[in-house]
Amino acid sequence: MSLKSKQYVIVGSKIFQEEKLAEITDSLEEPEESIFYADELNTEDFFTVIFTMPLFSSKKLVVIKNAEKYKDICWLMEKSGKSESIIVFLFESINKKELKEAEENFTIIQEAKKNKTGIINEITAMFNEKGFRLSKQIAEEIYILCNNDLSIVKNELEKVEIYFNYAKPDNETEILNIISSSRNESIFKFIDQFCNKNYKNAMSSLYRLIDAGENLDILYSMLFKRIQKIYLYKINPSLINEHTFVINKIKSNKKLWSNNELAEVIALFNEIDYKSKTGFKDNTKGLINLLNLIAPNSKRFSRYP
């Protein structure tokens, strides 16, 4: 994509936004990037960023996510149009007034409406690209399992890649079973309970998962990513690129953890990962060790909710 202007409005699903934003970013040479979330945007900070020159690059890229959640987005777009920064507003939906404002100052990139056949074909292409062949029937079942959300399908594909890191599935039903399993609420409950330092319920959830024969490698990987994102969000929210519902969980989680506590958990993750790869421990014991960090009688953390 060649840059024909300095301001963009991208309208469409999260996965469409990510693809088009990546095209804009790739067309620039190492831009200085800043990310704002419209539902918590501080206008003073925002205008300071867009009206100052970049320090370490010839280009400054400023991204506003969840733009439809800003109460006066037309005003914000109008003021932003005077900036020399490259500004990208990301909308999932846009009304006529906002679209008219965007047409005056911005290049509009809007996702075309897709029918069901097109969506199913896109899912099969996503999996085929990673070496997993799917029939249209299985692709449709995956789409339903993922609440008809392509961005969730993309996340599930990442989990399938983790699961089949060292071996390929014998058939497509195995792929469907993995997604059905990872969509199980118990996995997400455990992650939420751990990150909320709810030791008793997290321990109960973990043992239910063990008894059910769930693949704990997926759980372990997902938990590490959540803890890592909480840590990064505390440092700088712009480092996190996630769905709104996940961002809201991370915001809530960060209030319960100090930087030192998160660093200690990440250090234990690294220790467990090393011992697992060298045969001294497995991820089941590792997860129990991690739970011990949030136990009420743990001496390693100073306070608990």
PDB file of C-alpha atoms in Angstrom:
ATOM      1  CA  MET A   1       0.000   0.000   0.000  1.00  0.00           C
ATOM      2  CA  SER A   2       1.387   3.389  -0.974  1.00  0.00           C
ATOM      3  CA  LEU A   3       0.659   6.327   1.303  1.00  0.00           C
ATOM      4  CA  LYS A   4      -1.479   8.879  -0.567  1.00  0.00           C
ATOM      5  CA  SER A   5      -2.353  10.867   2.553  1.00  0.00           C
ATOM      6  CA  LYS A   6      -1.360  11.222   6.182  1.00  0.00           C
ATOM      7  CA  GLN A   7      -4.699  10.320   7.761  1.00  0.00           C
ATOM      8  CA  TYR A   8      -6.664   7.079   7.523  1.00  0.00           C
ATOM      9  CA  VAL A   9      -9.947   5.674   8.761  1.00  0.00           C
ATOM     10  CA  ILE A  10     -10.168   1.871   8.698  1.00  0.00           C
ATOM     11  CA  VAL A  11     -13.644   0.411   9.187  1.00  0.00           C
ATOM     12  CA  GLY A  12     -14.254  -3.290   9.649  1.00  0.00           C
ATOM     13  CA  SER A  13     -13.655  -6.359  11.794  1.00  0.00           C
ATOM     14  CA  LYS A  14     -10.648  -6.567  14.100  1.00  0.00           C
ATOM     15  CA  ILE A  15      -8.843  -8.932  11.765  1.00  0.00           C
ATOM     16  CA  PHE A  16      -9.464  -6.574   8.805  1.00  0.00           C
ATOM     17  CA  GLN A  17      -8.169  -3.649  10.876  1.00  0.00           C
ATOM     18  CA  GLU A  18      -5.005  -5.568  11.758  1.00  0.00           C
ATOM     19  CA  GLU A  19      -4.334  -6.510   8.121  1.00  0.00           C
ATOM     20  CA  LYS A  20      -4.801  -2.978   6.761  1.00  0.00           C
ATOM     21  CA  LEU A  21      -2.883  -1.349   9.594  1.00  0.00           C
ATOM     22  CA  ALA A  22      -0.017  -3.774   8.928  1.00  0.00           C
ATOM     23  CA  GLU A  23       0.000  -2.711   5.271  1.00  0.00           C
ATOM     24  CA  ILE A  24       0.293   0.947   6.265  1.00  0.00           C
ATOM     25  CA  THR A  25       3.009   0.192   8.812  1.00  0.00           C
ATOM     26  CA  ASP A  26       4.974  -1.942   6.332  1.00  0.00           C
ATOM     27  CA  SER A  27       4.919   0.893   3.794  1.00  0.00           C
ATOM     28  CA  LEU A  28       6.811   3.084   6.265  1.00  0.00           C
ATOM     29  CA  GLU A  29      10.448   2.774   7.208  1.00  0.00           C
ATOM     30  CA  GLU A  30      10.578   2.037  10.949  1.00  0.00           C
ATOM     31  CA  PRO A  31       8.034   4.668  12.033  1.00  0.00           C
ATOM     32  CA  GLU A  32       7.835   5.973  15.581  1.00  0.00           C
ATOM     33  CA  GLU A  33       4.544   4.404  16.658  1.00  0.00           C
ATOM     34  CA  SER A  34       2.047   5.406  19.357  1.00  0.00           C
ATOM     35  CA  ILE A  35      -1.211   3.601  20.155  1.00  0.00           C
ATOM     36  CA  PHE A  36      -4.228   5.095  21.954  1.00  0.00           C
ATOM     37  CA  TYR A  37      -7.473   3.422  23.043  1.00  0.00           C
ATOM     38  CA  ALA A  38     -10.422   5.750  22.442  1.00  0.00           C
ATOM     39  CA  ASP A  39     -12.343   4.624  25.537  1.00  0.00           C
ATOM     40  CA  GLU A  40      -9.513   5.876  27.793  1.00  0.00           C
ATOM     41  CA  LEU A  41      -7.938   8.554  25.608  1.00  0.00           C
ATOM     42  CA  ASN A  42      -6.398  11.605  27.273  1.00  0.00           C
ATOM     43  CA  THR A  43      -6.738  14.402  24.715  1.00  0.00           C
ATOM     44  CA  GLU A  44      -3.823  16.402  26.122  1.00  0.00           C
ATOM     45  CA  ASP A  45      -1.468  13.437  25.736  1.00  0.00           C
ATOM     46  CA  PHE A  46      -2.920  12.650  22.316  1.00  0.00           C
ATOM     47  CA  PHE A  47      -2.456  16.142  20.891  1.00  0.00           C
ATOM     48  CA  THR A  48       1.034  16.383  22.366  1.00  0.00           C
ATOM     49  CA  VAL A  49       1.959  13.224  20.468  1.00  0.00           C
ATOM     50  CA  ILE A  50       0.414  14.097  17.105  1.00  0.00           C
ATOM     51  CA  PHE A  51       1.727  17.676  17.018  1.00  0.00           C
ATOM     52  CA  THR A  52       5.343  16.965  17.973  1.00  0.00           C
ATOM     53  CA  MET A  53       8.076  15.831  15.633  1.00  0.00           C
ATOM     54  CA  PRO A  54       9.328  12.221  15.847  1.00  0.00           C
ATOM     55  CA  LEU A  55      12.596  11.766  17.724  1.00  0.00           C
ATOM     56  CA  PHE A  56      13.989   8.547  16.279  1.00  0.00           C
ATOM     57  CA  SER A  57      12.393   8.299  12.834  1.00  0.00           C
ATOM     58  CA  SER A  58      11.383  10.434   9.898  1.00  0.00           C
ATOM     59  CA  LYS A  59       7.754   9.309  10.310  1.00  0.00           C
ATOM     60  CA  LYS A  60       5.371   9.242  13.260  1.00  0.00           C
ATOM     61  CA  LEU A  61       2.477   6.760  13.149  1.00  0.00           C
ATOM     62  CA  VAL A  62      -0.389   7.301  15.623  1.00  0.00           C
ATOM     63  CA  VAL A  63      -3.150   4.688  15.934  1.00  0.00           C
ATOM     64  CA  ILE A  64      -6.503   5.188  17.694  1.00  0.00           C
ATOM     65  CA  LYS A  65      -8.231   1.893  18.459  1.00  0.00           C
ATOM     66  CA  ASN A  66     -11.947   1.455  19.275  1.00  0.00           C
ATOM     67  CA  ALA A  67     -12.569   4.876  17.713  1.00  0.00           C
ATOM     68  CA  GLU A  68     -16.348   4.375  17.799  1.00  0.00           C
ATOM     69  CA  LYS A  69     -16.179   4.553  21.614  1.00  0.00           C
ATOM     70  CA  TYR A  70     -14.954   8.168  21.754  1.00  0.00           C
ATOM     71  CA  LYS A  71     -17.886  10.452  22.615  1.00  0.00           C
ATOM     72  CA  ASP A  72     -16.987  13.166  20.070  1.00  0.00           C
ATOM     73  CA  ILE A  73     -14.912  11.357  17.486  1.00  0.00           C
ATOM     74  CA  CYS A  74     -15.844  13.821  14.705  1.00  0.00           C
ATOM     75  CA  TRP A  75     -14.252  16.658  16.678  1.00  0.00           C
ATOM     76  CA  LEU A  76     -11.155  14.552  17.315  1.00  0.00           C
ATOM     77  CA  MET A  77     -10.824  13.660  13.626  1.00  0.00           C
ATOM     78  CA  GLU A  78     -11.247  17.299  12.600  1.00  0.00           C
ATOM     79  CA  LYS A  79      -8.466  18.446  14.957  1.00  0.00           C
ATOM     80  CA  SER A  80      -6.227  15.545  13.943  1.00  0.00           C
ATOM     81  CA  GLY A  81      -6.457  16.532  10.283  1.00  0.00           C
ATOM     82  CA  LYS A  82      -4.098  19.454  10.951  1.00  0.00           C
ATOM     83  CA  SER A  83      -1.307  17.194  12.204  1.00  0.00           C
ATOM     84  CA  GLU A  84       1.726  16.175  10.152  1.00  0.00           C
ATOM     85  CA  SER A  85       1.723  12.754  11.812  1.00  0.00           C
ATOM     86  CA  ILE A  86       0.340   9.723  10.006  1.00  0.00           C
ATOM     87  CA  ILE A  87      -2.870   9.031  11.921  1.00  0.00           C
ATOM     88  CA  VAL A  88      -5.041   5.921  11.681  1.00  0.00           C
ATOM     89  CA  PHE A  89      -8.487   5.684  13.303  1.00  0.00           C
ATOM     90  CA  LEU A  90      -9.794   2.124  13.690  1.00  0.00           C
ATOM     91  CA  PHE A  91     -13.583   1.639  13.701  1.00  0.00           C
ATOM     92  CA  GLU A  92     -15.597  -1.563  13.901  1.00  0.00           C
ATOM     93  CA  SER A  93     -18.649   0.448  12.845  1.00  0.00           C
ATOM     94  CA  ILE A  94     -19.153   4.045  11.747  1.00  0.00           C
ATOM     95  CA  ASN A  95     -22.272   6.205  11.413  1.00  0.00           C
ATOM     96  CA  LYS A  96     -23.134   8.612   8.581  1.00  0.00           C
ATOM     97  CA  LYS A  97     -21.971  11.733  10.441  1.00  0.00           C
ATOM     98  CA  GLU A  98     -18.614  10.176  11.283  1.00  0.00           C
ATOM     99  CA  LEU A  99     -18.220   8.865   7.744  1.00  0.00           C
ATOM    100  CA  LYS A 100     -18.897  12.338   6.315  1.00  0.00           C
ATOM    101  CA  GLU A 101     -16.244  13.849   8.610  1.00  0.00           C
ATOM    102  CA  ALA A 102     -13.792  11.131   7.592  1.00  0.00           C
ATOM    103  CA  GLU A 103     -14.426  11.732   3.877  1.00  0.00           C
ATOM    104  CA  GLU A 104     -13.280  15.352   4.193  1.00  0.00           C
ATOM    105  CA  ASN A 105      -9.830  14.745   5.639  1.00  0.00           C
ATOM    106  CA  PHE A 106      -9.090  11.010   5.646  1.00  0.00           C
ATOM    107  CA  THR A 107      -8.509   8.126   3.284  1.00  0.00           C
ATOM    108  CA  ILE A 108     -11.243   5.605   4.100  1.00  0.00           C
ATOM    109  CA  ILE A 109     -10.508   1.886   3.971  1.00  0.00           C
ATOM    110  CA  GLN A 110     -13.738  -0.043   4.555  1.00  0.00           C
ATOM    111  CA  GLU A 111     -14.240  -3.772   4.712  1.00  0.00           C
ATOM    112  CA  ALA A 112     -16.638  -5.131   2.139  1.00  0.00           C
ATOM    113  CA  LYS A 113     -19.561  -7.104   3.488  1.00  0.00           C
ATOM    114  CA  LYS A 114     -18.894 -10.838   3.289  1.00  0.00           C
ATOM    115  CA  ASN A 115     -21.406 -13.581   2.773  1.00  0.00           C
ATOM    116  CA  LYS A 116     -21.152 -16.848   4.643  1.00  0.00           C
ATOM    117  CA  THR A 117     -19.462 -18.652   1.752  1.00  0.00           C
ATOM    118  CA  GLY A 118     -16.738 -16.022   1.581  1.00  0.00           C
ATOM    119  CA  ILE A 119     -16.096 -16.260   5.325  1.00  0.00           C
ATOM    120  CA  ILE A 120     -15.833 -20.054   5.240  1.00  0.00           C
ATOM    121  CA  ASN A 121     -13.418 -19.849   2.303  1.00  0.00           C
ATOM    122  CA  GLU A 122     -11.323 -17.340   4.267  1.00  0.00           C
ATOM    123  CA  ILE A 123     -11.144 -19.705   7.248  1.00  0.00           C
ATOM    124  CA  THR A 124     -10.032 -22.646   5.109  1.00  0.00           C
ATOM    125  CA  ALA A 125      -7.375 -20.409   3.517  1.00  0.00           C
ATOM    126  CA  MET A 126      -6.105 -19.288   6.959  1.00  0.00           C
ATOM    127  CA  PHE A 127      -5.657 -22.896   8.085  1.00  0.00           C
ATOM    128  CA  ASN A 128      -4.240 -24.076   4.754  1.00  0.00           C
ATOM    129  CA  GLU A 129      -1.577 -21.366   4.927  1.00  0.00           C
ATOM    130  CA  LYS A 130      -0.370 -22.917   8.215  1.00  0.00           C
ATOM    131  CA  GLY A 131      -0.382 -26.449   6.798  1.00  0.00           C
ATOM    132  CA  PHE A 132      -3.773 -27.579   8.147  1.00  0.00           C
ATOM    133  CA  ARG A 133      -6.245 -28.712   5.510  1.00  0.00           C
ATOM    134  CA  LEU A 134      -9.916 -28.199   6.340  1.00  0.00           C
ATOM    135  CA  SER A 135     -13.155 -29.091   4.628  1.00  0.00           C
ATOM    136  CA  LYS A 136     -15.792 -26.371   4.377  1.00  0.00           C
ATOM    137  CA  GLN A 137     -17.992 -28.298   6.795  1.00  0.00           C
ATOM    138  CA  ILE A 138     -15.322 -28.305   9.539  1.00  0.00           C
ATOM    139  CA  ALA A 139     -14.453 -24.659   8.779  1.00  0.00           C
ATOM    140  CA  GLU A 140     -18.105 -23.739   9.341  1.00  0.00           C
ATOM    141  CA  GLU A 141     -18.195 -25.612  12.654  1.00  0.00           C
ATOM    142  CA  ILE A 142     -15.039 -23.772  13.780  1.00  0.00           C
ATOM    143  CA  TYR A 143     -16.649 -20.449  12.843  1.00  0.00           C
ATOM    144  CA  ILE A 144     -19.716 -21.288  14.958  1.00  0.00           C
ATOM    145  CA  LEU A 145     -17.530 -22.389  17.878  1.00  0.00           C
ATOM    146  CA  CYS A 146     -15.758 -19.010  17.688  1.00  0.00           C
ATOM    147  CA  ASN A 147     -19.005 -17.036  17.967  1.00  0.00           C
ATOM    148  CA  ASN A 148     -18.911 -16.092  14.258  1.00  0.00           C
ATOM    149  CA  ASP A 149     -15.847 -13.902  14.890  1.00  0.00           C
ATOM    150  CA  LEU A 150     -12.883 -14.236  12.518  1.00  0.00           C
ATOM    151  CA  SER A 151     -10.493 -12.620  14.988  1.00  0.00           C
ATOM    152  CA  ILE A 152     -11.312 -15.400  17.487  1.00  0.00           C
ATOM    153  CA  VAL A 153     -10.787 -17.976  14.727  1.00  0.00           C
ATOM    154  CA  LYS A 154      -7.331 -16.486  14.178  1.00  0.00           C
ATOM    155  CA  ASN A 155      -6.532 -16.843  17.892  1.00  0.00           C
ATOM    156  CA  GLU A 156      -7.740 -20.443  17.864  1.00  0.00           C
ATOM    157  CA  LEU A 157      -5.500 -21.174  14.878  1.00  0.00           C
ATOM    158  CA  GLU A 158      -2.555 -19.974  16.961  1.00  0.00           C
ATOM    159  CA  LYS A 159      -3.514 -22.468  19.696  1.00  0.00           C
ATOM    160  CA  VAL A 160      -3.759 -25.264  17.118  1.00  0.00           C
ATOM    161  CA  GLU A 161      -0.229 -24.389  15.969  1.00  0.00           C
ATOM    162  CA  ILE A 162       1.013 -24.631  19.566  1.00  0.00           C
ATOM    163  CA  TYR A 163      -0.682 -27.979  20.099  1.00  0.00           C
ATOM    164  CA  PHE A 164       0.633 -29.511  16.879  1.00  0.00           C
ATOM    165  CA  ASN A 165       4.073 -27.954  17.176  1.00  0.00           C
ATOM    166  CA  TYR A 166       5.897 -31.268  16.862  1.00  0.00           C
ATOM    167  CA  ALA A 167       3.327 -33.461  15.084  1.00  0.00           C
ATOM    168  CA  LYS A 168       0.644 -32.942  12.483  1.00  0.00           C
ATOM    169  CA  PRO A 169      -2.983 -33.987  13.094  1.00  0.00           C
ATOM    170  CA  ASP A 170      -4.125 -37.287  11.609  1.00  0.00           C
ATOM    171  CA  ASN A 171      -7.351 -35.696  10.406  1.00  0.00           C
ATOM    172  CA  GLU A 172      -9.327 -32.466  10.536  1.00  0.00           C
ATOM    173  CA  THR A 173     -11.549 -33.765  13.336  1.00  0.00           C
ATOM    174  CA  GLU A 174      -8.529 -33.574  15.652  1.00  0.00           C
ATOM    175  CA  ILE A 175      -8.246 -29.860  14.846  1.00  0.00           C
ATOM    176  CA  LEU A 176     -11.944 -29.355  15.635  1.00  0.00           C
ATOM    177  CA  ASN A 177     -11.544 -31.237  18.923  1.00  0.00           C
ATOM    178  CA  ILE A 178      -8.639 -29.008  19.965  1.00  0.00           C
ATOM    179  CA  ILE A 179     -10.654 -25.862  19.267  1.00  0.00           C
ATOM    180  CA  SER A 180     -13.706 -27.309  21.046  1.00  0.00           C
ATOM    181  CA  SER A 181     -11.491 -28.107  24.021  1.00  0.00           C
ATOM    182  CA  SER A 182      -9.733 -24.748  24.137  1.00  0.00           C
ATOM    183  CA  ARG A 183     -13.090 -22.985  23.926  1.00  0.00           C
ATOM    184  CA  ASN A 184     -14.042 -24.783  27.132  1.00  0.00           C
ATOM    185  CA  GLU A 185     -14.884 -22.153  29.751  1.00  0.00           C
ATOM    186  CA  SER A 186     -12.765 -23.959  32.378  1.00  0.00           C
ATOM    187  CA  ILE A 187      -9.544 -22.928  30.646  1.00  0.00           C
ATOM    188  CA  PHE A 188     -10.509 -19.267  30.536  1.00  0.00           C
ATOM    189  CA  LYS A 189     -11.893 -19.434  34.075  1.00  0.00           C
ATOM    190  CA  PHE A 190      -8.571 -20.736  35.354  1.00  0.00           C
ATOM    191  CA  ILE A 191      -6.634 -17.940  33.635  1.00  0.00           C
ATOM    192  CA  ASP A 192      -9.025 -15.290  34.989  1.00  0.00           C
ATOM    193  CA  GLN A 193      -8.923 -16.801  38.483  1.00  0.00           C
ATOM    194  CA  PHE A 194      -5.123 -16.960  38.540  1.00  0.00           C
ATOM    195  CA  CYS A 195      -4.745 -13.384  37.286  1.00  0.00           C
ATOM    196  CA  ASN A 196      -7.277 -12.250  39.905  1.00  0.00           C
ATOM    197  CA  LYS A 197      -5.208 -14.101  42.566  1.00  0.00           C
ATOM    198  CA  ASN A 198      -8.196 -16.304  43.407  1.00  0.00           C
ATOM    199  CA  TYR A 199      -6.148 -19.259  44.670  1.00  0.00           C
ATOM    200  CA  LYS A 200      -8.937 -21.555  45.880  1.00  0.00           C
ATOM    201  CA  ASN A 201     -11.038 -21.421  42.707  1.00  0.00           C
ATOM    202  CA  ALA A 202      -7.979 -21.508  40.424  1.00  0.00           C
ATOM    203  CA  MET A 203      -6.728 -24.670  42.129  1.00  0.00           C
ATOM    204  CA  SER A 204     -10.161 -26.312  41.752  1.00  0.00           C
ATOM    205  CA  SER A 205     -10.298 -25.358  38.062  1.00  0.00           C
ATOM    206  CA  LEU A 206      -6.799 -26.715  37.440  1.00  0.00           C
ATOM    207  CA  TYR A 207      -7.584 -30.103  38.965  1.00  0.00           C
ATOM    208  CA  ARG A 208     -10.804 -30.323  36.929  1.00  0.00           C
ATOM    209  CA  LEU A 209      -8.761 -29.691  33.792  1.00  0.00           C
ATOM    210  CA  ILE A 210      -6.214 -32.328  34.814  1.00  0.00           C
ATOM    211  CA  ASP A 211      -8.967 -34.880  35.550  1.00  0.00           C
ATOM    212  CA  ALA A 212     -10.587 -34.098  32.161  1.00  0.00           C
ATOM    213  CA  GLY A 213      -7.296 -34.838  30.391  1.00  0.00           C
ATOM    214  CA  GLU A 214      -6.983 -31.332  28.908  1.00  0.00           C
ATOM    215  CA  ASN A 215      -3.753 -30.449  27.134  1.00  0.00           C
ATOM    216  CA  LEU A 216      -2.023 -28.226  29.697  1.00  0.00           C
ATOM    217  CA  ASP A 217       0.612 -27.039  27.224  1.00  0.00           C
ATOM    218  CA  ILE A 218      -2.056 -24.808  25.648  1.00  0.00           C
ATOM    219  CA  LEU A 219      -3.203 -23.577  29.052  1.00  0.00           C
ATOM    220  CA  TYR A 220       0.389 -22.920  30.141  1.00  0.00           C
ATOM    221  CA  SER A 221       1.120 -20.939  26.975  1.00  0.00           C
ATOM    222  CA  MET A 222      -2.086 -18.882  27.250  1.00  0.00           C
ATOM    223  CA  LEU A 223      -1.479 -18.095  30.935  1.00  0.00           C
ATOM    224  CA  PHE A 224       2.067 -16.940  30.228  1.00  0.00           C
ATOM    225  CA  LYS A 225       0.822 -14.628  27.474  1.00  0.00           C
ATOM    226  CA  ARG A 226      -1.800 -13.084  29.794  1.00  0.00           C
ATOM    227  CA  ILE A 227       0.760 -12.469  32.571  1.00  0.00           C
ATOM    228  CA  GLN A 228       3.191 -11.018  30.040  1.00  0.00           C
ATOM    229  CA  LYS A 229       0.479  -8.684  28.696  1.00  0.00           C
ATOM    230  CA  ILE A 230      -0.438  -7.497  32.199  1.00  0.00           C
ATOM    231  CA  TYR A 231       3.221  -6.668  32.792  1.00  0.00           C
ATOM    232  CA  LEU A 232       3.568  -4.829  29.480  1.00  0.00           C
ATOM    233  CA  TYR A 233       0.290  -2.965  30.005  1.00  0.00           C
ATOM    234  CA  LYS A 234       1.566  -1.656  33.349  1.00  0.00           C
ATOM    235  CA  ILE A 235       4.697  -0.370  31.601  1.00  0.00           C
ATOM    236  CA  ASN A 236       2.927   1.132  28.575  1.00  0.00           C
ATOM    237  CA  PRO A 237      -0.642   0.348  27.383  1.00  0.00           C
ATOM    238  CA  SER A 238       0.361   1.034  23.769  1.00  0.00           C
ATOM    239  CA  LEU A 239       2.470  -2.159  23.825  1.00  0.00           C
ATOM    240  CA  ILE A 240      -0.678  -4.299  23.920  1.00  0.00           C
ATOM    241  CA  ASN A 241      -2.731  -5.149  20.848  1.00  0.00           C
ATOM    242  CA  GLU A 242      -5.822  -7.078  21.967  1.00  0.00           C
ATOM    243  CA  HIS A 243      -9.602  -7.320  21.777  1.00  0.00           C
ATOM    244  CA  THR A 244     -11.502  -4.872  23.978  1.00  0.00           C
ATOM    245  CA  PHE A 245     -12.863  -7.587  26.292  1.00  0.00           C
ATOM    246  CA  VAL A 246      -9.308  -8.869  26.902  1.00  0.00           C
ATOM    247  CA  ILE A 247      -7.997  -5.320  27.463  1.00  0.00           C
ATOM    248  CA  ASN A 248     -10.708  -4.800  30.090  1.00  0.00           C
ATOM    249  CA  LYS A 249      -9.585  -7.944  31.911  1.00  0.00           C
ATOM    250  CA  ILE A 250      -5.946  -6.829  31.762  1.00  0.00           C
ATOM    251  CA  LYS A 251      -6.895  -3.405  33.180  1.00  0.00           C
ATOM    252  CA  SER A 252      -8.624  -5.125  36.096  1.00  0.00           C
ATOM    253  CA  ASN A 253      -5.778  -7.595  36.646  1.00  0.00           C
ATOM    254  CA  LYS A 254      -3.022  -4.975  36.694  1.00  0.00           C
ATOM    255  CA  LYS A 255      -4.453  -3.362  39.853  1.00  0.00           C
ATOM    256  CA  LEU A 256      -3.771  -6.589  41.782  1.00  0.00           C
ATOM    257  CA  TRP A 257      -0.138  -7.055  40.788  1.00  0.00           C
ATOM    258  CA  SER A 258       2.966  -5.017  41.472  1.00  0.00           C
ATOM    259  CA  ASN A 259       5.756  -4.949  38.886  1.00  0.00           C
ATOM    260  CA  ASN A 260       7.956  -6.986  41.227  1.00  0.00           C
ATOM    261  CA  GLU A 261       5.276  -9.659  41.633  1.00  0.00           C
ATOM    262  CA  LEU A 262       4.793  -9.959  37.873  1.00  0.00           C
ATOM    263  CA  ALA A 263       8.555 -10.129  37.331  1.00  0.00           C
ATOM    264  CA  GLU A 264       8.736 -12.946  39.885  1.00  0.00           C
ATOM    265  CA  VAL A 265       5.975 -14.909  38.155  1.00  0.00           C
ATOM    266  CA  ILE A 266       7.625 -14.463  34.747  1.00  0.00           C
ATOM    267  CA  ALA A 267      10.947 -15.615  36.235  1.00  0.00           C
ATOM    268  CA  LEU A 268       9.223 -18.765  37.545  1.00  0.00           C
ATOM    269  CA  PHE A 269       7.674 -19.332  34.090  1.00  0.00           C
ATOM    270  CA  ASN A 270      11.176 -19.243  32.593  1.00  0.00           C
ATOM    271  CA  GLU A 271      12.479 -21.665  35.236  1.00  0.00           C
ATOM    272  CA  ILE A 272       9.586 -24.081  34.651  1.00  0.00           C
ATOM    273  CA  ASP A 273      10.040 -23.861  30.879  1.00  0.00           C
ATOM    274  CA  TYR A 274      13.740 -24.704  31.195  1.00  0.00           C
ATOM    275  CA  LYS A 275      13.147 -27.614  33.585  1.00  0.00           C
ATOM    276  CA  SER A 276      10.329 -28.952  31.401  1.00  0.00           C
ATOM    277  CA  LYS A 277      12.552 -28.952  28.310  1.00  0.00           C
ATOM    278  CA  THR A 278      15.395 -30.641  30.212  1.00  0.00           C
ATOM    279  CA  GLY A 279      13.124 -33.323  31.670  1.00  0.00           C
ATOM    280  CA  PHE A 280      13.180 -32.284  35.335  1.00  0.00           C
ATOM    281  CA  LYS A 281       9.553 -31.119  35.551  1.00  0.00           C
ATOM    282  CA  ASP A 282       6.418 -31.057  33.425  1.00  0.00           C
ATOM    283  CA  ASN A 283       3.912 -28.273  32.887  1.00  0.00           C
ATOM    284  CA  THR A 284       1.397 -29.855  35.290  1.00  0.00           C
ATOM    285  CA  LYS A 285       3.810 -29.527  38.205  1.00  0.00           C
ATOM    286  CA  GLY A 286       4.843 -26.145  36.865  1.00  0.00           C
ATOM    287  CA  LEU A 287       1.275 -24.827  36.980  1.00  0.00           C
ATOM    288  CA  ILE A 288       0.899 -26.060  40.562  1.00  0.00           C
ATOM    289  CA  ASN A 289       4.142 -24.250  41.456  1.00  0.00           C
ATOM    290  CA  LEU A 290       2.772 -21.080  39.869  1.00  0.00           C
ATOM    291  CA  LEU A 291      -0.423 -21.433  41.895  1.00  0.00           C
ATOM    292  CA  ASN A 292       1.640 -21.658  45.057  1.00  0.00           C
ATOM    293  CA  LEU A 293       2.773 -18.094  44.398  1.00  0.00           C
ATOM    294  CA  ILE A 294      -0.769 -16.802  44.917  1.00  0.00           C
ATOM    295  CA  ALA A 295      -1.620 -19.082  47.851  1.00  0.00           C
ATOM    296  CA  PRO A 296      -2.887 -17.103  50.874  1.00  0.00           C
ATOM    297  CA  ASN A 297      -0.014 -18.403  53.032  1.00  0.00           C
ATOM    298  CA  SER A 298       2.663 -17.710  50.431  1.00  0.00           C
ATOM    299  CA  LYS A 299       5.572 -15.678  51.780  1.00  0.00           C
ATOM    300  CA  ARG A 300       6.681 -14.617  48.332  1.00  0.00           C
ATOM    301  CA  PHE A 301       3.906 -12.051  47.830  1.00  0.00           C
ATOM    302  CA  SER A 302       3.190  -9.452  50.468  1.00  0.00           C
ATOM    303  CA  ARG A 303      -0.548  -8.867  50.037  1.00  0.00           C
ATOM    304  CA  TYR A 304      -3.685 -10.429  48.518  1.00  0.00           C
ATOM    305  CA  PRO A 305      -7.224  -9.205  47.834  1.00  0.00           C
TER     306      PRO A 305
END
